[in-house]
mmCIF file of N, CA and C in Angstrom:
data_model
loop_
_atom_site.group_PDB
_atom_site.id
_atom_site.type_symbol
_atom_site.label_atom_id
_atom_site.label_comp_id
_atom_site.label_asym_id
_atom_site.label_seq_id
_atom_site.Cartn_x
_atom_site.Cartn_y
_atom_site.Cartn_z
ATOM 1 N N MET A 1 75.108 224.222 243.615
ATOM 2 C CA MET A 1 73.831 224.004 244.272
ATOM 3 C C MET A 1 72.786 223.601 243.229
ATOM 4 N N PHE A 2 71.814 222.833 243.692
ATOM 5 C CA PHE A 2 70.725 222.425 242.816
ATOM 6 C C PHE A 2 69.751 223.583 242.642
ATOM 7 N N GLY A 3 69.246 223.721 241.426
ATOM 8 C CA GLY A 3 68.298 224.781 241.136
ATOM 9 C C GLY A 3 66.873 224.291 240.969
ATOM 10 N N GLY A 4 66.708 223.037 240.627
ATOM 11 C CA GLY A 4 65.366 222.497 240.437
ATOM 12 C C GLY A 4 65.432 221.127 239.812
ATOM 13 N N THR A 5 64.273 220.509 239.687
ATOM 14 C CA THR A 5 64.178 219.185 239.076
ATOM 15 C C THR A 5 62.764 218.983 238.552
ATOM 16 N N GLY A 6 62.650 218.102 237.591
ATOM 17 C CA GLY A 6 61.370 217.665 237.044
ATOM 18 C C GLY A 6 61.597 216.290 236.448
ATOM 19 N N PHE A 7 60.561 215.683 235.926
ATOM 20 C CA PHE A 7 60.700 214.324 235.413
ATOM 21 C C PHE A 7 61.749 214.296 234.298
ATOM 22 N N GLY A 8 62.851 213.579 234.543
ATOM 23 C CA GLY A 8 63.896 213.402 233.549
ATOM 24 C C GLY A 8 64.999 214.437 233.547
ATOM 25 N N TRP A 9 64.976 215.380 234.482
ATOM 26 C CA TRP A 9 66.026 216.391 234.503
ATOM 27 C C TRP A 9 66.281 216.903 235.921
ATOM 28 N N VAL A 10 67.475 217.469 236.059
ATOM 29 C CA VAL A 10 67.851 218.146 237.289
ATOM 30 C C VAL A 10 68.781 219.288 236.901
ATOM 31 N N GLU A 11 68.723 220.369 237.646
ATOM 32 C CA GLU A 11 69.601 221.506 237.406
ATOM 33 C C GLU A 11 70.598 221.618 238.549
ATOM 34 N N TYR A 12 71.868 221.753 238.183
ATOM 35 C CA TYR A 12 72.915 221.919 239.186
ATOM 36 C C TYR A 12 73.915 222.950 238.663
ATOM 37 N N GLY A 13 74.241 223.922 239.498
ATOM 38 C CA GLY A 13 75.222 224.935 239.118
ATOM 39 C C GLY A 13 74.827 225.708 237.873
ATOM 40 N N GLY A 14 73.534 225.880 237.667
ATOM 41 C CA GLY A 14 73.047 226.613 236.505
ATOM 42 C C GLY A 14 72.983 225.793 235.226
ATOM 43 N N GLU A 15 73.393 224.524 235.280
ATOM 44 C CA GLU A 15 73.355 223.641 234.111
ATOM 45 C C GLU A 15 72.218 222.628 234.276
ATOM 46 N N ARG A 16 71.563 222.331 233.184
ATOM 47 C CA ARG A 16 70.486 221.336 233.202
ATOM 48 C C ARG A 16 71.033 220.004 232.694
ATOM 49 N N TYR A 17 70.732 218.946 233.428
ATOM 50 C CA TYR A 17 71.168 217.589 233.070
ATOM 51 C C TYR A 17 69.921 216.744 232.830
ATOM 52 N N ASN A 18 69.887 216.098 231.672
ATOM 53 C CA ASN A 18 68.736 215.273 231.294
ATOM 54 C C ASN A 18 69.033 213.798 231.528
ATOM 55 N N HIS A 19 69.718 213.511 232.620
ATOM 56 C CA HIS A 19 70.066 212.136 232.995
ATOM 57 C C HIS A 19 70.394 212.125 234.486
ATOM 58 N N ASP A 20 70.462 210.934 235.054
ATOM 59 C CA ASP A 20 70.854 210.785 236.456
ATOM 60 C C ASP A 20 72.292 211.255 236.626
ATOM 61 N N VAL A 21 72.591 211.758 237.822
ATOM 62 C CA VAL A 21 73.924 212.313 238.060
ATOM 63 C C VAL A 21 74.490 211.876 239.405
ATOM 64 N N TYR A 22 75.829 211.930 239.451
ATOM 65 C CA TYR A 22 76.576 211.934 240.700
ATOM 66 C C TYR A 22 77.073 213.367 240.870
ATOM 67 N N VAL A 23 77.101 213.851 242.102
ATOM 68 C CA VAL A 23 77.715 215.134 242.404
ATOM 69 C C VAL A 23 78.752 214.873 243.491
ATOM 70 N N THR A 24 79.999 215.259 243.211
ATOM 71 C CA THR A 24 81.087 215.025 244.155
ATOM 72 C C THR A 24 81.075 216.060 245.267
ATOM 73 N N THR A 25 81.892 215.832 246.280
ATOM 74 C CA THR A 25 81.999 216.779 247.391
ATOM 75 C C THR A 25 82.482 218.140 246.912
ATOM 76 N N GLU A 26 83.167 218.168 245.780
ATOM 77 C CA GLU A 26 83.675 219.423 245.219
ATOM 78 C C GLU A 26 82.673 220.100 244.288
ATOM 79 N N GLY A 27 81.525 219.451 244.074
ATOM 80 C CA GLY A 27 80.495 220.024 243.218
ATOM 81 C C GLY A 27 80.644 219.697 241.746
ATOM 82 N N LYS A 28 81.458 218.705 241.415
ATOM 83 C CA LYS A 28 81.589 218.274 240.022
ATOM 84 C C LYS A 28 80.472 217.282 239.706
ATOM 85 N N VAL A 29 79.895 217.430 238.525
ATOM 86 C CA VAL A 29 78.771 216.588 238.119
ATOM 87 C C VAL A 29 79.257 215.551 237.109
ATOM 88 N N HIS A 30 78.849 214.302 237.335
ATOM 89 C CA HIS A 30 79.178 213.190 236.444
ATOM 90 C C HIS A 30 77.898 212.418 236.149
ATOM 91 N N ARG A 31 77.833 211.844 234.961
ATOM 92 C CA ARG A 31 76.690 210.985 234.616
ATOM 93 C C ARG A 31 76.706 209.768 235.539
ATOM 94 N N ARG A 32 75.549 209.423 236.065
ATOM 95 C CA ARG A 32 75.426 208.234 236.907
ATOM 96 C C ARG A 32 75.747 206.992 236.087
ATOM 97 N N GLU A 33 76.560 206.119 236.643
ATOM 98 C CA GLU A 33 76.963 204.884 235.967
ATOM 99 C C GLU A 33 75.995 203.761 236.349
ATOM 100 N N LYS A 34 74.816 203.812 235.750
ATOM 101 C CA LYS A 34 73.728 202.877 236.064
ATOM 102 C C LYS A 34 74.100 201.421 235.823
ATOM 103 N N GLY A 35 75.015 201.181 234.894
ATOM 104 C CA GLY A 35 75.415 199.813 234.570
ATOM 105 C C GLY A 35 75.979 199.068 235.762
ATOM 106 N N LEU A 36 76.549 199.797 236.725
ATOM 107 C CA LEU A 36 77.099 199.156 237.924
ATOM 108 C C LEU A 36 75.998 198.470 238.727
ATOM 109 N N SER A 37 74.834 199.099 238.796
ATOM 110 C CA SER A 37 73.700 198.491 239.503
ATOM 111 C C SER A 37 72.957 197.517 238.606
ATOM 112 N N ARG A 38 72.812 197.884 237.328
ATOM 113 C CA ARG A 38 72.064 197.033 236.387
ATOM 114 C C ARG A 38 72.717 195.662 236.252
ATOM 115 N N SER A 39 74.062 195.629 236.231
ATOM 116 C CA SER A 39 74.745 194.337 236.064
ATOM 117 C C SER A 39 74.544 193.432 237.272
ATOM 118 N N LYS A 40 74.339 194.021 238.426
ATOM 119 C CA LYS A 40 74.163 193.239 239.646
ATOM 120 C C LYS A 40 72.712 192.840 239.891
ATOM 121 N N PHE A 41 71.793 193.756 239.614
ATOM 122 C CA PHE A 41 70.385 193.543 239.960
ATOM 123 C C PHE A 41 69.460 193.416 238.753
ATOM 124 N N GLY A 42 69.978 193.659 237.550
ATOM 125 C CA GLY A 42 69.138 193.600 236.368
ATOM 126 C C GLY A 42 68.303 194.849 236.157
ATOM 127 N N THR A 43 68.470 195.835 237.012
ATOM 128 C CA THR A 43 67.747 197.103 236.913
ATOM 129 C C THR A 43 68.614 198.195 237.522
ATOM 130 N N SER A 44 68.403 199.400 237.048
ATOM 131 C CA SER A 44 69.108 200.540 237.652
ATOM 132 C C SER A 44 68.235 201.219 238.706
ATOM 133 N N HIS A 45 67.114 200.583 239.055
ATOM 134 C CA HIS A 45 66.248 201.129 240.102
ATOM 135 C C HIS A 45 66.607 200.630 241.494
ATOM 136 N N ASN A 46 67.712 199.898 241.592
ATOM 137 C CA ASN A 46 68.306 199.533 242.880
ATOM 138 C C ASN A 46 69.696 200.145 242.901
ATOM 139 N N LEU A 47 70.065 200.780 243.991
ATOM 140 C CA LEU A 47 71.372 201.419 244.103
ATOM 141 C C LEU A 47 72.346 200.452 244.767
ATOM 142 N N ALA A 48 73.351 200.031 244.010
ATOM 143 C CA ALA A 48 74.360 199.092 244.504
ATOM 144 C C ALA A 48 75.486 199.833 245.222
ATOM 145 N N ALA A 49 76.150 199.126 246.109
ATOM 146 C CA ALA A 49 77.327 199.681 246.786
ATOM 147 C C ALA A 49 78.411 200.040 245.771
ATOM 148 N N ASP A 50 78.478 199.302 244.656
ATOM 149 C CA ASP A 50 79.468 199.607 243.615
ATOM 150 C C ASP A 50 79.317 201.033 243.092
ATOM 151 N N GLU A 51 78.102 201.510 243.005
ATOM 152 C CA GLU A 51 77.898 202.892 242.565
ATOM 153 C C GLU A 51 78.434 203.879 243.597
ATOM 154 N N LEU A 52 78.239 203.574 244.858
ATOM 155 C CA LEU A 52 78.752 204.461 245.906
ATOM 156 C C LEU A 52 80.277 204.435 245.924
ATOM 157 N N ARG A 53 80.875 203.264 245.690
ATOM 158 C CA ARG A 53 82.336 203.180 245.564
ATOM 159 C C ARG A 53 82.821 204.076 244.432
ATOM 160 N N ARG A 54 82.124 204.012 243.303
ATOM 161 C CA ARG A 54 82.498 204.834 242.148
ATOM 162 C C ARG A 54 82.374 206.316 242.480
ATOM 163 N N LEU A 55 81.297 206.694 243.147
ATOM 164 C CA LEU A 55 81.132 208.086 243.555
ATOM 165 C C LEU A 55 82.310 208.539 244.411
ATOM 166 N N LEU A 56 82.721 207.709 245.368
ATOM 167 C CA LEU A 56 83.842 208.076 246.239
ATOM 168 C C LEU A 56 85.145 208.194 245.445
ATOM 169 N N GLU A 57 85.313 207.361 244.420
ATOM 170 C CA GLU A 57 86.503 207.469 243.562
ATOM 171 C C GLU A 57 86.546 208.817 242.847
ATOM 172 N N LEU A 58 85.387 209.350 242.521
ATOM 173 C CA LEU A 58 85.309 210.628 241.813
ATOM 174 C C LEU A 58 85.536 211.828 242.731
ATOM 175 N N CYS A 59 85.347 211.629 244.032
ATOM 176 C CA CYS A 59 85.485 212.720 245.006
ATOM 177 C C CYS A 59 86.950 212.925 245.407
ATOM 178 N N ASP A 60 87.363 214.182 245.493
ATOM 179 C CA ASP A 60 88.692 214.485 246.026
ATOM 180 C C ASP A 60 88.718 214.252 247.533
ATOM 181 N N GLU A 61 87.604 214.582 248.201
ATOM 182 C CA GLU A 61 87.464 214.380 249.643
ATOM 183 C C GLU A 61 86.300 213.437 249.893
ATOM 184 N N GLU A 62 86.483 212.523 250.845
ATOM 185 C CA GLU A 62 85.381 211.609 251.170
ATOM 186 C C GLU A 62 84.260 212.401 251.840
ATOM 187 N N PRO A 63 83.024 212.151 251.436
ATOM 188 C CA PRO A 63 81.904 212.885 252.028
ATOM 189 C C PRO A 63 81.586 212.440 253.452
ATOM 190 N N GLU A 64 81.020 213.362 254.195
ATOM 191 C CA GLU A 64 80.440 213.038 255.498
ATOM 192 C C GLU A 64 79.042 212.455 255.286
ATOM 193 N N ILE A 65 78.408 212.935 254.206
ATOM 194 C CA ILE A 65 77.010 212.606 253.923
ATOM 195 C C ILE A 65 76.859 212.348 252.426
ATOM 196 N N ILE A 66 76.089 211.319 252.084
ATOM 197 C CA ILE A 66 75.677 211.102 250.699
ATOM 198 C C ILE A 66 74.161 211.239 250.658
ATOM 199 N N VAL A 67 73.691 212.122 249.795
ATOM 200 C CA VAL A 67 72.262 212.315 249.585
ATOM 201 C C VAL A 67 71.871 211.529 248.341
ATOM 202 N N VAL A 68 70.845 210.707 248.473
ATOM 203 C CA VAL A 68 70.335 209.932 247.345
ATOM 204 C C VAL A 68 68.946 210.446 247.005
ATOM 205 N N GLY A 69 68.823 210.974 245.791
ATOM 206 C CA GLY A 69 67.517 211.352 245.264
ATOM 207 C C GLY A 69 66.917 210.128 244.604
ATOM 208 N N THR A 70 65.829 209.635 245.153
ATOM 209 C CA THR A 70 65.259 208.352 244.730
ATOM 210 C C THR A 70 64.278 208.475 243.565
ATOM 211 N N GLY A 71 64.264 209.617 242.907
ATOM 212 C CA GLY A 71 63.376 209.837 241.763
ATOM 213 C C GLY A 71 62.201 210.719 242.123
ATOM 214 N N GLN A 72 61.512 211.178 241.115
ATOM 215 C CA GLN A 72 60.393 212.098 241.334
ATOM 216 C C GLN A 72 59.299 211.463 242.192
ATOM 217 N N SER A 73 59.121 210.148 242.063
ATOM 218 C CA SER A 73 58.113 209.428 242.856
ATOM 219 C C SER A 73 58.741 208.484 243.872
ATOM 220 N N GLY A 74 60.071 208.512 244.003
ATOM 221 C CA GLY A 74 60.746 207.696 245.000
ATOM 222 C C GLY A 74 60.910 206.236 244.642
ATOM 223 N N VAL A 75 61.042 205.899 243.355
ATOM 224 C CA VAL A 75 61.099 204.506 242.914
ATOM 225 C C VAL A 75 62.475 203.861 243.148
ATOM 226 N N LEU A 76 63.551 204.635 243.053
ATOM 227 C CA LEU A 76 64.890 204.071 243.256
ATOM 228 C C LEU A 76 65.009 203.537 244.679
ATOM 229 N N SER A 77 65.472 202.300 244.789
ATOM 230 C CA SER A 77 65.622 201.654 246.086
ATOM 231 C C SER A 77 67.100 201.597 246.473
ATOM 232 N N VAL A 78 67.407 202.038 247.670
ATOM 233 C CA VAL A 78 68.768 201.925 248.193
ATOM 234 C C VAL A 78 68.887 200.552 248.833
ATOM 235 N N THR A 79 69.820 199.751 248.336
ATOM 236 C CA THR A 79 69.956 198.378 248.819
ATOM 237 C C THR A 79 70.598 198.344 250.206
ATOM 238 N N GLU A 80 70.387 197.237 250.862
ATOM 239 C CA GLU A 80 70.989 197.034 252.179
ATOM 240 C C GLU A 80 72.518 197.070 252.073
ATOM 241 N N GLU A 81 73.068 196.501 251.004
ATOM 242 C CA GLU A 81 74.526 196.523 250.837
ATOM 243 C C GLU A 81 75.040 197.961 250.698
ATOM 244 N N ALA A 82 74.274 198.827 250.050
ATOM 245 C CA ALA A 82 74.671 200.235 249.931
ATOM 246 C C ALA A 82 74.621 200.911 251.294
ATOM 247 N N ARG A 83 73.593 200.615 252.066
ATOM 248 C CA ARG A 83 73.500 201.183 253.423
ATOM 249 C C ARG A 83 74.675 200.709 254.283
ATOM 250 N N GLU A 84 74.991 199.413 254.202
ATOM 251 C CA GLU A 84 76.101 198.861 254.984
ATOM 252 C C GLU A 84 77.434 199.473 254.554
ATOM 253 N N PHE A 85 77.616 199.697 253.258
ATOM 254 C CA PHE A 85 78.829 200.327 252.748
ATOM 255 C C PHE A 85 79.028 201.691 253.409
ATOM 256 N N CYS A 86 77.972 202.478 253.459
ATOM 257 C CA CYS A 86 78.061 203.808 254.082
ATOM 258 C C CYS A 86 78.316 203.691 255.582
ATOM 259 N N GLU A 87 77.601 202.796 256.227
ATOM 260 C CA GLU A 87 77.764 202.617 257.675
ATOM 261 C C GLU A 87 79.196 202.219 258.022
ATOM 262 N N GLU A 88 79.768 201.300 257.261
ATOM 263 C CA GLU A 88 81.146 200.856 257.509
ATOM 264 C C GLU A 88 82.153 201.987 257.370
ATOM 265 N N ARG A 89 81.855 202.943 256.505
ATOM 266 C CA ARG A 89 82.766 204.066 256.269
ATOM 267 C C ARG A 89 82.441 205.270 257.145
ATOM 268 N N GLY A 90 81.375 205.180 257.919
ATOM 269 C CA GLY A 90 80.986 206.304 258.770
ATOM 270 C C GLY A 90 80.370 207.453 257.997
ATOM 271 N N ILE A 91 79.746 207.135 256.855
ATOM 272 C CA ILE A 91 79.099 208.142 256.017
ATOM 273 C C ILE A 91 77.596 208.098 256.267
ATOM 274 N N GLU A 92 77.029 209.248 256.585
ATOM 275 C CA GLU A 92 75.585 209.344 256.772
ATOM 276 C C GLU A 92 74.911 209.239 255.406
ATOM 277 N N LEU A 93 73.824 208.512 255.345
ATOM 278 C CA LEU A 93 73.072 208.332 254.108
ATOM 279 C C LEU A 93 71.709 208.979 254.268
ATOM 280 N N VAL A 94 71.378 209.889 253.350
ATOM 281 C CA VAL A 94 70.082 210.561 253.357
ATOM 282 C C VAL A 94 69.355 210.148 252.083
ATOM 283 N N GLU A 95 68.180 209.558 252.225
ATOM 284 C CA GLU A 95 67.379 209.111 251.085
ATOM 285 C C GLU A 95 66.065 209.860 251.083
ATOM 286 N N ALA A 96 65.697 210.370 249.899
ATOM 287 C CA ALA A 96 64.416 211.071 249.770
ATOM 288 C C ALA A 96 64.065 211.171 248.298
ATOM 289 N N PRO A 97 62.762 211.330 247.996
ATOM 290 C CA PRO A 97 62.416 211.620 246.607
ATOM 291 C C PRO A 97 63.241 212.818 246.122
ATOM 292 N N THR A 98 63.581 212.817 244.859
ATOM 293 C CA THR A 98 64.527 213.792 244.324
ATOM 294 C C THR A 98 64.194 215.248 244.660
ATOM 295 N N PRO A 99 62.946 215.713 244.547
ATOM 296 C CA PRO A 99 62.702 217.120 244.901
ATOM 297 C C PRO A 99 63.110 217.455 246.349
ATOM 298 N N GLU A 100 62.832 216.545 247.270
ATOM 299 C CA GLU A 100 63.218 216.757 248.670
ATOM 300 C C GLU A 100 64.724 216.588 248.851
ATOM 301 N N ALA A 101 65.305 215.625 248.138
ATOM 302 C CA ALA A 101 66.734 215.350 248.272
ATOM 303 C C ALA A 101 67.579 216.539 247.848
ATOM 304 N N ILE A 102 67.190 217.204 246.750
ATOM 305 C CA ILE A 102 68.010 218.334 246.311
ATOM 306 C C ILE A 102 67.898 219.508 247.286
ATOM 307 N N GLU A 103 66.744 219.666 247.903
ATOM 308 C CA GLU A 103 66.603 220.702 248.936
ATOM 309 C C GLU A 103 67.501 220.389 250.125
ATOM 310 N N ARG A 104 67.505 219.133 250.551
ATOM 311 C CA ARG A 104 68.342 218.720 251.684
ATOM 312 C C ARG A 104 69.824 218.887 251.355
ATOM 313 N N TYR A 105 70.220 218.503 250.132
ATOM 314 C CA TYR A 105 71.600 218.684 249.693
ATOM 315 C C TYR A 105 71.999 220.164 249.816
ATOM 316 N N ASN A 106 71.162 221.050 249.293
ATOM 317 C CA ASN A 106 71.470 222.484 249.355
ATOM 318 C C ASN A 106 71.603 222.969 250.795
ATOM 319 N N GLU A 107 70.735 222.495 251.680
ATOM 320 C CA GLU A 107 70.818 222.861 253.097
ATOM 321 C C GLU A 107 72.153 222.408 253.692
ATOM 322 N N LEU A 108 72.546 221.170 253.393
ATOM 323 C CA LEU A 108 73.789 220.630 253.928
ATOM 324 C C LEU A 108 74.998 221.397 253.396
ATOM 325 N N LYS A 109 74.979 221.754 252.107
ATOM 326 C CA LYS A 109 76.070 222.557 251.543
ATOM 327 C C LYS A 109 76.141 223.915 252.237
ATOM 328 N N ASN A 110 74.986 224.506 252.510
ATOM 329 C CA ASN A 110 74.956 225.800 253.211
ATOM 330 C C ASN A 110 75.498 225.691 254.632
ATOM 331 N N GLU A 111 75.443 224.481 255.192
ATOM 332 C CA GLU A 111 75.999 224.233 256.530
ATOM 333 C C GLU A 111 77.475 223.833 256.451
ATOM 334 N N ASN A 112 78.060 223.943 255.251
ATOM 335 C CA ASN A 112 79.472 223.598 254.999
ATOM 336 C C ASN A 112 79.807 222.139 255.286
ATOM 337 N N LYS A 113 78.844 221.266 255.067
ATOM 338 C CA LYS A 113 79.080 219.827 255.204
ATOM 339 C C LYS A 113 79.742 219.307 253.935
ATOM 340 N N LYS A 114 80.559 218.259 254.092
ATOM 341 C CA LYS A 114 81.123 217.573 252.931
ATOM 342 C C LYS A 114 80.078 216.584 252.454
ATOM 343 N N VAL A 115 79.373 216.968 251.402
ATOM 344 C CA VAL A 115 78.232 216.183 250.943
ATOM 345 C C VAL A 115 78.410 215.841 249.457
ATOM 346 N N ALA A 116 78.005 214.638 249.100
ATOM 347 C CA ALA A 116 77.978 214.176 247.709
ATOM 348 C C ALA A 116 76.555 213.671 247.448
ATOM 349 N N ALA A 117 76.259 213.403 246.180
ATOM 350 C CA ALA A 117 74.887 212.993 245.866
ATOM 351 C C ALA A 117 74.837 212.018 244.703
ATOM 352 N N VAL A 118 73.798 211.185 244.743
ATOM 353 C CA VAL A 118 73.374 210.346 243.622
ATOM 354 C C VAL A 118 71.937 210.750 243.372
ATOM 355 N N ILE A 119 71.661 211.241 242.159
ATOM 356 C CA ILE A 119 70.329 211.766 241.871
ATOM 357 C C ILE A 119 69.700 211.019 240.707
ATOM 358 N N HIS A 120 68.559 210.370 240.991
ATOM 359 C CA HIS A 120 67.752 209.697 239.971
ATOM 360 C C HIS A 120 66.701 210.707 239.519
ATOM 361 N N THR A 121 66.594 210.934 238.201
ATOM 362 C CA THR A 121 65.761 212.040 237.714
ATOM 363 C C THR A 121 64.361 211.639 237.247
ATOM 364 N N THR A 122 64.143 210.338 237.036
ATOM 365 C CA THR A 122 62.821 209.951 236.553
ATOM 366 C C THR A 122 61.989 209.375 237.694
ATOM 367 N N CYS A 123 61.254 208.337 237.421
ATOM 368 C CA CYS A 123 60.299 207.737 238.366
ATOM 369 C C CYS A 123 60.870 207.667 239.765
#
């Protein structure tokens, strides 16, 4: 479960991460592979479907829901292709500024949902 967040960091499972993260349905934390979006859009402030594919590769079980923390001020943009990727797979997509997103993630985990996350920690 997430414990908190601030500019440039997020806490998950009692560990503090000073970078963006993926969290799998099993609760494993991985560094976000920003290069997947940067190579396509020239910035990591757009979330590409390739990143969501990578997240699913890391998961043992496919999520019912992916929570995207769009940053402390909500700057990360979820692209239409990322939304379509989730829709095609029947995965619900929840987007919110990171402080709200981690709260929603925790609520969904408490409801025993299969949930994964992409969390942007800065802007």
